Structure formats: C-alpha cells, structure tokens
Tab-separated table of C-alpha atoms in Angstrom:
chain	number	residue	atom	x	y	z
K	71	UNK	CA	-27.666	0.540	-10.101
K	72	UNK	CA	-24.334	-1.842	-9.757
K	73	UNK	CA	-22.876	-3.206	-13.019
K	74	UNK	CA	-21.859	-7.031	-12.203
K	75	UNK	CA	-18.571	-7.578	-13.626
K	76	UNK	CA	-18.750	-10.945	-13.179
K	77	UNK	CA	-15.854	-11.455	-10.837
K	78	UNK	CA	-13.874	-15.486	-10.879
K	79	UNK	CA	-12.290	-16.288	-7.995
K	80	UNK	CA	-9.629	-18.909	-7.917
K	81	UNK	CA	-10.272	-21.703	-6.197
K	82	UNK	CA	-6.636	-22.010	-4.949
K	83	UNK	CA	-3.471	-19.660	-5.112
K	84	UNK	CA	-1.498	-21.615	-7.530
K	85	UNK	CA	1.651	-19.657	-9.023
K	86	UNK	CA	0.086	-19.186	-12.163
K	87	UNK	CA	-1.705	-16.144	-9.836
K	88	UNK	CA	2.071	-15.229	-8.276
K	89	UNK	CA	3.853	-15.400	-11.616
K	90	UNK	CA	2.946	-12.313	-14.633
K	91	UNK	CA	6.148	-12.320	-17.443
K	92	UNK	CA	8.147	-9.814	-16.464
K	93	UNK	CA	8.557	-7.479	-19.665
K	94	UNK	CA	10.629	-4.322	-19.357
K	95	UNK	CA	12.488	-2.248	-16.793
K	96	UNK	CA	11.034	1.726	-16.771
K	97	UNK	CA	12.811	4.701	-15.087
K	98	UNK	CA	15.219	2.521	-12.316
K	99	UNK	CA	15.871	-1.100	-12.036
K	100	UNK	CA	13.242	-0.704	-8.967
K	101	UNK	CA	10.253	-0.122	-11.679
K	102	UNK	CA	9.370	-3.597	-13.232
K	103	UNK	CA	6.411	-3.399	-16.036
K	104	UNK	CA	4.501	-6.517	-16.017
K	105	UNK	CA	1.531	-8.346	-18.007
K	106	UNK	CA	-0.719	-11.232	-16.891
K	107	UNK	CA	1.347	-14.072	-19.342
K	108	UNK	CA	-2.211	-15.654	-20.681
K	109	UNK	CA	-3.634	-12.571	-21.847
K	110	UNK	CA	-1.687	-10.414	-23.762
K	111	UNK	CA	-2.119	-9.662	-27.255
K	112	UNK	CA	-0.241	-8.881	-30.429
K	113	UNK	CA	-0.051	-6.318	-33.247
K	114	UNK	CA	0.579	-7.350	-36.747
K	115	UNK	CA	4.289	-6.270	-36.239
K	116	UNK	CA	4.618	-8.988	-33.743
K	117	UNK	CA	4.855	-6.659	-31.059
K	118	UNK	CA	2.402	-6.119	-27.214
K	119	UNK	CA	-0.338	-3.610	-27.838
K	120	UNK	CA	-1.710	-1.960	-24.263
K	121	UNK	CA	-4.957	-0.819	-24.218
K	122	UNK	CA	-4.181	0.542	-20.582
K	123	UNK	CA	-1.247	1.407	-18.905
K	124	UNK	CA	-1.724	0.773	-14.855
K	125	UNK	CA	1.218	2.049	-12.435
K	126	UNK	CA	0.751	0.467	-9.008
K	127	UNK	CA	2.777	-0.519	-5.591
K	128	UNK	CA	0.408	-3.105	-5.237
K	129	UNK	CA	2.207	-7.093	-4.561
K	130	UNK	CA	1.688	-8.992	-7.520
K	131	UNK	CA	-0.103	-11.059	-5.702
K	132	UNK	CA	-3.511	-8.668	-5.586
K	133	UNK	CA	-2.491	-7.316	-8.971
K	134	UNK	CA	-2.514	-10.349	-11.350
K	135	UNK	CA	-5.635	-11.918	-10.093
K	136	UNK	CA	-7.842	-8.800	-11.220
K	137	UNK	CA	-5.846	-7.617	-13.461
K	138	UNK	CA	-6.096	-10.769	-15.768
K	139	UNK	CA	-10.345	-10.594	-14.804
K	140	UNK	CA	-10.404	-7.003	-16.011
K	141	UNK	CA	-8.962	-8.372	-19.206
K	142	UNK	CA	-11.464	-11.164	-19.929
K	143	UNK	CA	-14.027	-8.867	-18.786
K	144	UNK	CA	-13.691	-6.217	-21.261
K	145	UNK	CA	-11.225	-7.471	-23.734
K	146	UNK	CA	-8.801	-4.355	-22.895
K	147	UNK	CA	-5.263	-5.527	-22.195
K	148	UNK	CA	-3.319	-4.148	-19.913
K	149	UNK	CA	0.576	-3.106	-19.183
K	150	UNK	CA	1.423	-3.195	-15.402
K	151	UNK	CA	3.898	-1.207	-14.098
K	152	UNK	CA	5.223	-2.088	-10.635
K	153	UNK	CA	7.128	0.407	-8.221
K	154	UNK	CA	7.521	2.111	-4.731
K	155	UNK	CA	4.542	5.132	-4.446
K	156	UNK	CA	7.286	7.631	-4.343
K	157	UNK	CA	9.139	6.199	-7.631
K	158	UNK	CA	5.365	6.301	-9.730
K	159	UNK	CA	4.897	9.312	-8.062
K	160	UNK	CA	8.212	11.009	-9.168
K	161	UNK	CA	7.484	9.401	-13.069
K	162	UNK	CA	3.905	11.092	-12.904
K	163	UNK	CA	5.689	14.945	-11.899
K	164	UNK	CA	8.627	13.942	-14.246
K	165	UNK	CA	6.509	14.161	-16.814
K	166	UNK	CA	2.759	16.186	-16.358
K	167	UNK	CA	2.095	16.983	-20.091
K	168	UNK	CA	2.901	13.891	-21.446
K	169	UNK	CA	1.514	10.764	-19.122
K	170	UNK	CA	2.839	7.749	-19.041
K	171	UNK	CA	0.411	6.129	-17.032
K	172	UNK	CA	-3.290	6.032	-17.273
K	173	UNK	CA	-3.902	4.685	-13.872
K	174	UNK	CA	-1.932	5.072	-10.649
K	175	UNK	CA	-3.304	2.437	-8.611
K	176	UNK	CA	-2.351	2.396	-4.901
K	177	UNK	CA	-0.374	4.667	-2.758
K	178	UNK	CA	-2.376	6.076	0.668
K	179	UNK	CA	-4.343	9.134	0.637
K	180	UNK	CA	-1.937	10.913	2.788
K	181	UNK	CA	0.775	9.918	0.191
K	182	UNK	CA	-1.434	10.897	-2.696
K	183	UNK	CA	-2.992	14.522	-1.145
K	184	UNK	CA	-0.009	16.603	-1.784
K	185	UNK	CA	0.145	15.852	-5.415
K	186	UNK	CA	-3.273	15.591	-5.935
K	187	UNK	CA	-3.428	18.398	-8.860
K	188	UNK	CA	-1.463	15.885	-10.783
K	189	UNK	CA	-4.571	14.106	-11.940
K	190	UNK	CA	-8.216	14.076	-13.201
K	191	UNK	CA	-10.880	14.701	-11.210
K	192	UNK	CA	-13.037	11.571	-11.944
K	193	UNK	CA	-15.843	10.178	-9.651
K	194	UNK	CA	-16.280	6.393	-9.752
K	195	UNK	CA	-19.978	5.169	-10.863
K	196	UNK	CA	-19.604	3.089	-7.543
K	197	UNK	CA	-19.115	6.505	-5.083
K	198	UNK	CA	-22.666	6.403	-4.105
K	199	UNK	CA	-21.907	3.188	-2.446
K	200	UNK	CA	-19.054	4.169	-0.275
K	201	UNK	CA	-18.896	4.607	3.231
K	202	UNK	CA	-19.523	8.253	4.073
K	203	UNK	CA	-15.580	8.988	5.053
K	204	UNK	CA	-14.401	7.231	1.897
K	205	UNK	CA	-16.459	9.285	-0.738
K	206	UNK	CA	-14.760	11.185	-3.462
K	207	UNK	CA	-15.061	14.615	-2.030
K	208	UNK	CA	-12.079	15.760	-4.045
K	209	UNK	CA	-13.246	14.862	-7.621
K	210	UNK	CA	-9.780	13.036	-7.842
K	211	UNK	CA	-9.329	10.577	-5.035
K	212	UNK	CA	-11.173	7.596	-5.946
K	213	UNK	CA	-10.990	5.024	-2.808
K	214	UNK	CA	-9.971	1.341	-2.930
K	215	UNK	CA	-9.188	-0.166	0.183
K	216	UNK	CA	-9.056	0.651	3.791
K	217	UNK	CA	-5.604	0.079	5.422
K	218	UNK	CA	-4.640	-0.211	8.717
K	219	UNK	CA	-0.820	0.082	10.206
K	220	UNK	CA	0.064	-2.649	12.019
K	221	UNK	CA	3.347	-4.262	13.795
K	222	UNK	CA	4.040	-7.896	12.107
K	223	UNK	CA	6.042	-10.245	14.427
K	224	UNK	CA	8.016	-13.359	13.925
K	225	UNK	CA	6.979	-15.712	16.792
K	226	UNK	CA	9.516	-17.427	17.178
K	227	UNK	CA	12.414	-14.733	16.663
K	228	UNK	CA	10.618	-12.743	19.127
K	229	UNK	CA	11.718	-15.360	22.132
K	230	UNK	CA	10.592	-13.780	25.443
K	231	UNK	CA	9.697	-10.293	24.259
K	232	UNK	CA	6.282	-8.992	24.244
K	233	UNK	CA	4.790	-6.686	21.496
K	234	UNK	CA	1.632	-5.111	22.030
K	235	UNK	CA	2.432	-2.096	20.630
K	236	UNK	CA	5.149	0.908	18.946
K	237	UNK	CA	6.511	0.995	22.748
K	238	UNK	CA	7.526	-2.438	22.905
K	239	UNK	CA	9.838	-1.810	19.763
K	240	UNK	CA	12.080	-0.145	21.907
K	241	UNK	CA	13.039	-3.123	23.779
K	242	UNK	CA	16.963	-3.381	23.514
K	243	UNK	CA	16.476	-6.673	22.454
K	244	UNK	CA	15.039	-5.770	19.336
K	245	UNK	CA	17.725	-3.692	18.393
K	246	UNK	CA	18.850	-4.567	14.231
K	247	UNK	CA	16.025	-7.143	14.244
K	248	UNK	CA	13.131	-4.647	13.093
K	249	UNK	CA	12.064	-4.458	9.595
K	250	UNK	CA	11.017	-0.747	8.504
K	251	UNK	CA	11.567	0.737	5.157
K	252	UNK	CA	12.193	4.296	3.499
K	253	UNK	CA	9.128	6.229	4.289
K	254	UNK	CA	10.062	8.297	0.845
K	255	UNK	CA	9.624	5.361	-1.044
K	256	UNK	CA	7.082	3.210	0.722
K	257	UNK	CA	3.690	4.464	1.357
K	258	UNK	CA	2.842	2.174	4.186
K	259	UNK	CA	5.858	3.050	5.855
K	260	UNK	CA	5.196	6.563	5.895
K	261	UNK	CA	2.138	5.913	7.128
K	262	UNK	CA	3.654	4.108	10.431
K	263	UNK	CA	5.468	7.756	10.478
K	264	UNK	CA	2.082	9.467	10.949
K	265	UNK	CA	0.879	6.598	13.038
K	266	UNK	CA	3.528	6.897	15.599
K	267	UNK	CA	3.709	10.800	15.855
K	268	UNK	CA	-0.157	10.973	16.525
K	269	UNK	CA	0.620	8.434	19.069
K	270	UNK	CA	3.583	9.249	21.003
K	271	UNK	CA	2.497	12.859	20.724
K	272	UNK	CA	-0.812	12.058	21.961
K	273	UNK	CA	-2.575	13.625	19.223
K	274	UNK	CA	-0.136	16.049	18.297
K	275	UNK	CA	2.271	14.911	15.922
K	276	UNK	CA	5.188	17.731	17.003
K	277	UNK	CA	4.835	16.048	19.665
K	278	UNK	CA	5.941	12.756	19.060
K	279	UNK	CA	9.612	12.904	17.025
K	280	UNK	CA	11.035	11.291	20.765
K	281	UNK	CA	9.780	8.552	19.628
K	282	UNK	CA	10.619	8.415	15.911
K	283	UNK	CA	14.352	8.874	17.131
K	284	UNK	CA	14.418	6.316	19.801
K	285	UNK	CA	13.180	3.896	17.150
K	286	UNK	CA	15.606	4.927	14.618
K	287	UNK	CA	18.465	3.849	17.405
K	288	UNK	CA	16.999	0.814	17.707
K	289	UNK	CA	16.855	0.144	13.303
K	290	UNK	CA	20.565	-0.462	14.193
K	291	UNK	CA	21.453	0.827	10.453
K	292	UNK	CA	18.916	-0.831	9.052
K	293	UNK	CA	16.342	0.799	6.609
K	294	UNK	CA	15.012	-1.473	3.694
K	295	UNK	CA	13.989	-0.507	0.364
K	296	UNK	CA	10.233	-1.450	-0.100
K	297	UNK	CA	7.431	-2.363	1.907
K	298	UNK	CA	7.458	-6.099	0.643
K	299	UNK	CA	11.192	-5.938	1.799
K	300	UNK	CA	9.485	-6.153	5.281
K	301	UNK	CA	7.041	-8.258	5.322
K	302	UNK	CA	8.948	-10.614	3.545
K	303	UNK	CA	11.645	-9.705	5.265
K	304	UNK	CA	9.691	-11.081	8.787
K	305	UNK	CA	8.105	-13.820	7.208
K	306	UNK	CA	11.404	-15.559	5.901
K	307	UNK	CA	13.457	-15.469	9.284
K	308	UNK	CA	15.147	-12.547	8.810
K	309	UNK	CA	13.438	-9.601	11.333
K	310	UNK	CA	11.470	-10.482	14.555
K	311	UNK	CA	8.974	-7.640	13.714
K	312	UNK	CA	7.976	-5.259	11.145
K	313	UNK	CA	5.935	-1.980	10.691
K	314	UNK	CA	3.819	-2.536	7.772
K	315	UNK	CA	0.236	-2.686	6.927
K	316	UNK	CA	-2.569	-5.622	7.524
K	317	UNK	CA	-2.988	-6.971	3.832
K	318	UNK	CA	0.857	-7.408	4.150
K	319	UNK	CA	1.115	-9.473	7.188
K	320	UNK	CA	-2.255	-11.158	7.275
K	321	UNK	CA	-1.809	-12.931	4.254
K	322	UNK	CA	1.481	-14.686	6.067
K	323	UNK	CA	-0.585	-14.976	9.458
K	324	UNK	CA	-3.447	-16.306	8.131
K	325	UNK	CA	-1.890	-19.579	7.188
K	326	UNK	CA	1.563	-19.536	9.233
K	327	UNK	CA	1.028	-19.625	13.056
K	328	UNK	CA	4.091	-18.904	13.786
K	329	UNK	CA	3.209	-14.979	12.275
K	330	UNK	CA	1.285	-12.713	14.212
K	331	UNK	CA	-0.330	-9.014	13.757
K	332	UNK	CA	-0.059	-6.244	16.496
K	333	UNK	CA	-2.456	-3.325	16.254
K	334	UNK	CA	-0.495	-1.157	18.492
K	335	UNK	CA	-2.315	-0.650	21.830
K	336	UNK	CA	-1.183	2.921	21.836
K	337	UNK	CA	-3.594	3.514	18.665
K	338	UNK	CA	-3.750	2.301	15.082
K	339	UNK	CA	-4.587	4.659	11.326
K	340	UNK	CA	-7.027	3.335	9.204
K	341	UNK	CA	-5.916	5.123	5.889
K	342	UNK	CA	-7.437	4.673	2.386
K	343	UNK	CA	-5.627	4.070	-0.762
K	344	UNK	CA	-7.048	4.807	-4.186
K	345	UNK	CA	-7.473	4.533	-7.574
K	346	UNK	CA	-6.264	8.016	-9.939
K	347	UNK	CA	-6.075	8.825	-13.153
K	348	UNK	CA	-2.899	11.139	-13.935
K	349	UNK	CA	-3.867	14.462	-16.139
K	350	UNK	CA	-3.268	13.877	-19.455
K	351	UNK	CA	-3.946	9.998	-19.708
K	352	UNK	CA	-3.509	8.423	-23.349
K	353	UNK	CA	-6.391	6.081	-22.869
K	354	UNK	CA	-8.733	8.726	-20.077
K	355	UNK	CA	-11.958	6.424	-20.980
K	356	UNK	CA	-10.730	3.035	-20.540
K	357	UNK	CA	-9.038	4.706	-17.460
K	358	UNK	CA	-12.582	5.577	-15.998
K	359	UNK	CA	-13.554	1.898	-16.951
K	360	UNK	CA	-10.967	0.648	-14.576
K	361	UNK	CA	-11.638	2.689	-11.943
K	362	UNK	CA	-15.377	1.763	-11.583
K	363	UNK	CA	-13.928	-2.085	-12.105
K	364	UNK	CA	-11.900	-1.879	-9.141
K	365	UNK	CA	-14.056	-0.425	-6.881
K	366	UNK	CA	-17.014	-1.742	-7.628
K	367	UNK	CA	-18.857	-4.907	-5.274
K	368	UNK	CA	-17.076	-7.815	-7.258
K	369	UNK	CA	-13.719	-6.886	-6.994
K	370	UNK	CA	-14.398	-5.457	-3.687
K	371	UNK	CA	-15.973	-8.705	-2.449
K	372	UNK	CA	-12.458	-10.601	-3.574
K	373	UNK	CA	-10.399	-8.263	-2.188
K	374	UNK	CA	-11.723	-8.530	0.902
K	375	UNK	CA	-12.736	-12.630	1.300
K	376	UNK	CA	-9.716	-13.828	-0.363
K	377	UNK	CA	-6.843	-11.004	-0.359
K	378	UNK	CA	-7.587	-9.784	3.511
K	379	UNK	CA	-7.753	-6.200	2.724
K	380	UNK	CA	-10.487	-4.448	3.966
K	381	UNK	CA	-13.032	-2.890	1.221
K	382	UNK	CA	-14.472	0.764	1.226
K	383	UNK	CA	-17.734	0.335	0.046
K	384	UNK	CA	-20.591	0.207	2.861
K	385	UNK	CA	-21.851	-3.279	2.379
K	386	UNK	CA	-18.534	-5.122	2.161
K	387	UNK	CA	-17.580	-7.098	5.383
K	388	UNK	CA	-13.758	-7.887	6.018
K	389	UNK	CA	-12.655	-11.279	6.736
K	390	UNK	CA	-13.655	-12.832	9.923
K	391	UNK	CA	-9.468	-13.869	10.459
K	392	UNK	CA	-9.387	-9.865	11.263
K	393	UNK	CA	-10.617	-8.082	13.848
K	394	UNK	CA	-13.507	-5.251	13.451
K	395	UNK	CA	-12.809	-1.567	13.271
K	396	UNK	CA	-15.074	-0.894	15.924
K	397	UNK	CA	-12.777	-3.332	18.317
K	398	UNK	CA	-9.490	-1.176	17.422
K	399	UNK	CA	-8.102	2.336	19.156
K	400	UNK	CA	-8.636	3.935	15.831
K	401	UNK	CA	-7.197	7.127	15.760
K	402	UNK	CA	-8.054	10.353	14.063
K	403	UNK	CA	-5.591	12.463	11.303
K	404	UNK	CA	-5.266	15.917	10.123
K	405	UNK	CA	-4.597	15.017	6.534
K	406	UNK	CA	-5.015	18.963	5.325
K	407	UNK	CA	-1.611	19.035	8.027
K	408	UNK	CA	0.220	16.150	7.006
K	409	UNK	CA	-0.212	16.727	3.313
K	410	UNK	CA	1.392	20.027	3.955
K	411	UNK	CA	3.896	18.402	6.201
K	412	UNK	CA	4.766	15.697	4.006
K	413	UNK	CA	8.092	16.739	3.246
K	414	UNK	CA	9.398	18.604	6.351
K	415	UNK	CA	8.752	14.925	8.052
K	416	UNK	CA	10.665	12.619	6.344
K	417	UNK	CA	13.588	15.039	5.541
K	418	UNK	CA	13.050	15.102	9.262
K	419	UNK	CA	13.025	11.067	9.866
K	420	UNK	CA	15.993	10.595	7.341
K	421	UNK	CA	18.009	13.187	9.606
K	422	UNK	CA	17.337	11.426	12.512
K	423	UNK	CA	17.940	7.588	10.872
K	424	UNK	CA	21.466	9.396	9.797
K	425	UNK	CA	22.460	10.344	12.869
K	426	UNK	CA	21.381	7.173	14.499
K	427	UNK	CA	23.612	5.364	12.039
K	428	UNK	CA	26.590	7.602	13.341
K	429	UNK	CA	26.564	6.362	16.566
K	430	UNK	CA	26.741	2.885	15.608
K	431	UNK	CA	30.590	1.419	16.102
K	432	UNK	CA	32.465	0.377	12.845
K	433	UNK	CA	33.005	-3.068	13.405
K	434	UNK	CA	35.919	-3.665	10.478
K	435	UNK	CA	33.693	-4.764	8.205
C-alpha cells in the first residue's frame, strides 16, 4: 500500500524556490552545503541542528522544492550538500568508516555501479511499484528518475546549421561554440561518453573513440566544469549547443522558443539515477525515510508534471512537452562493461581532449 506524503506544489516558480541560504563550503570551493532558509531549526547553543545530511548534484532548482516538503512533512531538517557526482563521490571513498553523508542523492547508475560497495543495501517501500528495468536488483541502487542524453541548441546561435544528432557536432562551424563538461566530474556528461561510443561504434563502444576525438577537436579548448555550466552555458548566449541531459534543457525549452532539444538520430541512453545511502550513515533510519519520500508517487508525480524529468515508477506519465520513450532510438548498455571500464574511458577522453588542445595555435593571449 502507498503512503501519501502529501506532496504541495507551487503554484508558480518564484525565487523563494531558486534561492536556499547558502551555509558552508565542504571539501573544495566546488561543494556548497545548503538549507531551505524557512525551515531550519536551532539548538539551544544558537547553532543549525541536521537531522539528515543529503549530498546531491541535483540544480537547486529540483532540490529546494522537496527538500523544504520533506521537512514539513516529517519535521526532520535537513543539511544539503551540493557538488559534481565525482566530488561526493570522492568525499564518500575519502572517508568509508566515518560518513559524512546519509544520502547521496543523484549521480547515474553507470556513475554509481563501480562504487556501489560503498553503501547500504536498502530497498525502497515504493520498489514494488517500479518499472521492471528500474527495480532494486542490487539491494543498493534505489532509482529516482529516468534520464535521457540529449544535444541542447541555441536557435539562434546555431544560424544555418542543422543538428539532428552527435554527427552534426562535427560541423566546422561549431568549432569552440559547444558546451561539454569534464566527464570525471559530471555524471551527465559521462553519460554522453557512453552515449556516443555505443553510437559511433554501432553497438560496440571500442568502436567508437573516432568519434570522441573528432569531437574533442571541435571543443576548441573548451571543457567546462559542471553540467549546469552547460546548460546554462547555452541558455545565456554563450554556446550554440550542448551535450547534457533532458531535465537540463527542457526546463529552458519549455518556456524559451528560441531553445531546442535534439535526441540524437544516431540513438539516445535512457539511464537512471538514484537515491543511496553511504555505509556507515549517522542518521541510517531517517536515511531510509528519505529514500521512500523521494521515490514514492507524490514526489514522483512533481518531478515529472512540473520539473520535466521523467519518473521511474510504472504509473507515472512524463510531461506531454516531451516526447515518449517508445518514439526515441533508445539504445541498449552493458553497464556490468562500462562499470568496469569506467576509468580506462575517461583517462582515455582526457588524453584525447589534451592532445586536441595541442594542436590549437597560441594566439598571444
């Protein structure tokens, strides 16, 4: 039986939802920890008590929404922390006896497989009401969302060139004005990685590093330092297209015609993200409360009606703005292999970026 939770939506996107105090930097100036500002309580010292630490990728935007529901709802406060997947990631091995999270929340499977022995195994109450693919076979990889790659484009920078797919991105004229970021850092990015190697290589990623070099020749030098770096980045002017993933861009192109989404022709990844609790969690059972917040129907529902990111649960339709899965070249992974790749690939990619950036002329400046 589902537990209602009760779920408010807002009835608009004021920046109250955009705008958590910012508290405290942890580990690199890249790791911001955040709490919803109307919601947070106090000790008798005068000082923020957390009742749950959460570690997430996730834009602000999603986060402070639920976040400040899951609050209200249970009267547990909670301490966001705010990174790249790779950063949280790195904090999580840093430190494996002592956890400084209680929740990872984001990051794609593929990311999240390798180190999956760095958390609990936990099933969700809500797991019987997953689609079949997204079920918690693993006892540790509770799924949130389902995430496609797609190519963002900036209509008007884009001029006469036509994108339909990761071949048009090789267009000379595109050359410097594509936004990609560090597939170490950014979880969608490296997911473009696997995207494109299944493609190019027509099913066998070996196969396809042709293409990941021709791209990085056309990056121009260019390699940004998030994921919201890009499609932020396309959205303000500043690249005609970027590789990211739907939630990012749709929530632009949804309200900005001049912002378009490209699910690449050749053949697009639907991967899952998650929900995990690290091994050793201070607070394990108000952990496992989170985790059945998130993914149960409520916070599914908003995710997908008013955040355009698609749910996981079997009874959850996406927004009508985006097309069906069933209309898409989905394509088929070998995440057993690309777990175990993981880190061959993007030492890999970052060899081929380098060398790419060797070629290009100093210009004086």
């Amino acid at each position: 039986m589902r537990i209602p939770v009760c779920f408010r939506l807002p009835q608009q996107r004021s920046s109250r939802w955009r705008r958590p105090l910012l508290l405290l930097a942890v580990g690199c100036a890249a790791v911001i920890a955040a709490v919803s500002s109307c919601s947070a309580r106090r000790s008798g010292t005068g000082q923020k008590t957390a009742g749950l630490v959460v570690a997430s990728p996730h834009p602000l935007m999603l986060l402070t929404p639920i976040i400040q529901n899951f609050e209200n709802e249970t009267g547990i406060t909670v301490q966001v922390v705010q990174g790249g997947t790779g950063i949280l990631l790195e904090n999580i091995r840093r430190y494996p006896d002592v956890a400084e999270y209680d929740i990872l929340w984001g990051g794609s499977y593929s990311s999240i497989l390798p180190a999956a022995s760095l958390f609990e195994s936990y099933v969700s109450i809500n797991d019987g009401f997953m689609q079949p693919v997204y079920k918690n076979t693993e006892g540790t990889m509770n799924r949130f969302s389902d995430i496609p790659s797609v190519i963002m484009v900036n209509k008007n920078l884009l001029g006469a060139v036509q994108v339909t797919g990761y071949g048009s991105l090789l267009d000379p004229r595109l050359k410097g004005l594509i936004a990609f970021s560090d597939p170490e850092v950014s979880s969608s990015s490296w997911e473009h990685i696997i995207n494109m190697l299944y493609d190019a290589g027509h099913g066998d990623p070996d196969h396809g590093w042709w293409y990941v070099d021709a791209l990085c020749n056309n990056l121009d030098g260019v390699l940004l330092d998030s994921s919201q770096a890009v499609y932020a980045g396309v959205a303000d002017g500043k690249f005609a297209v970027g590789l990211t993933f739907e939630e990012g861009g749709a929530n632009y192109a949804e309200n900005d015609p001049n912002i378009g989404l490209v699910y690449m022709d050749e053949g697009v990844v639907f991967t899952p993200d998650g929900v995990y609790m690290p091994k050793n969690a201070p607070h394990r059972d108000t952990a496992k409360k989170f985790i059945d917040y998130v993914t149960g129907y409520d916070v599914q529902n908003y995710i997908s009606q008013v955040m355009n990111r698609r749910s996981v649960l079997h009874d959850v339709e996406p927004k009508s703005f985006l097309p069906s899965k069933d209309s898409l070249p989905c394509v088929a992974v070998d995440y057993e292999a690309v777990a175990a790749n993981k880190q061959k690939w993007i030492a890999h990619f970052h060899d081929l970026f380098e060398n790419s950036v060797k070629d290009i002329p100093y210009d004086g400046r």
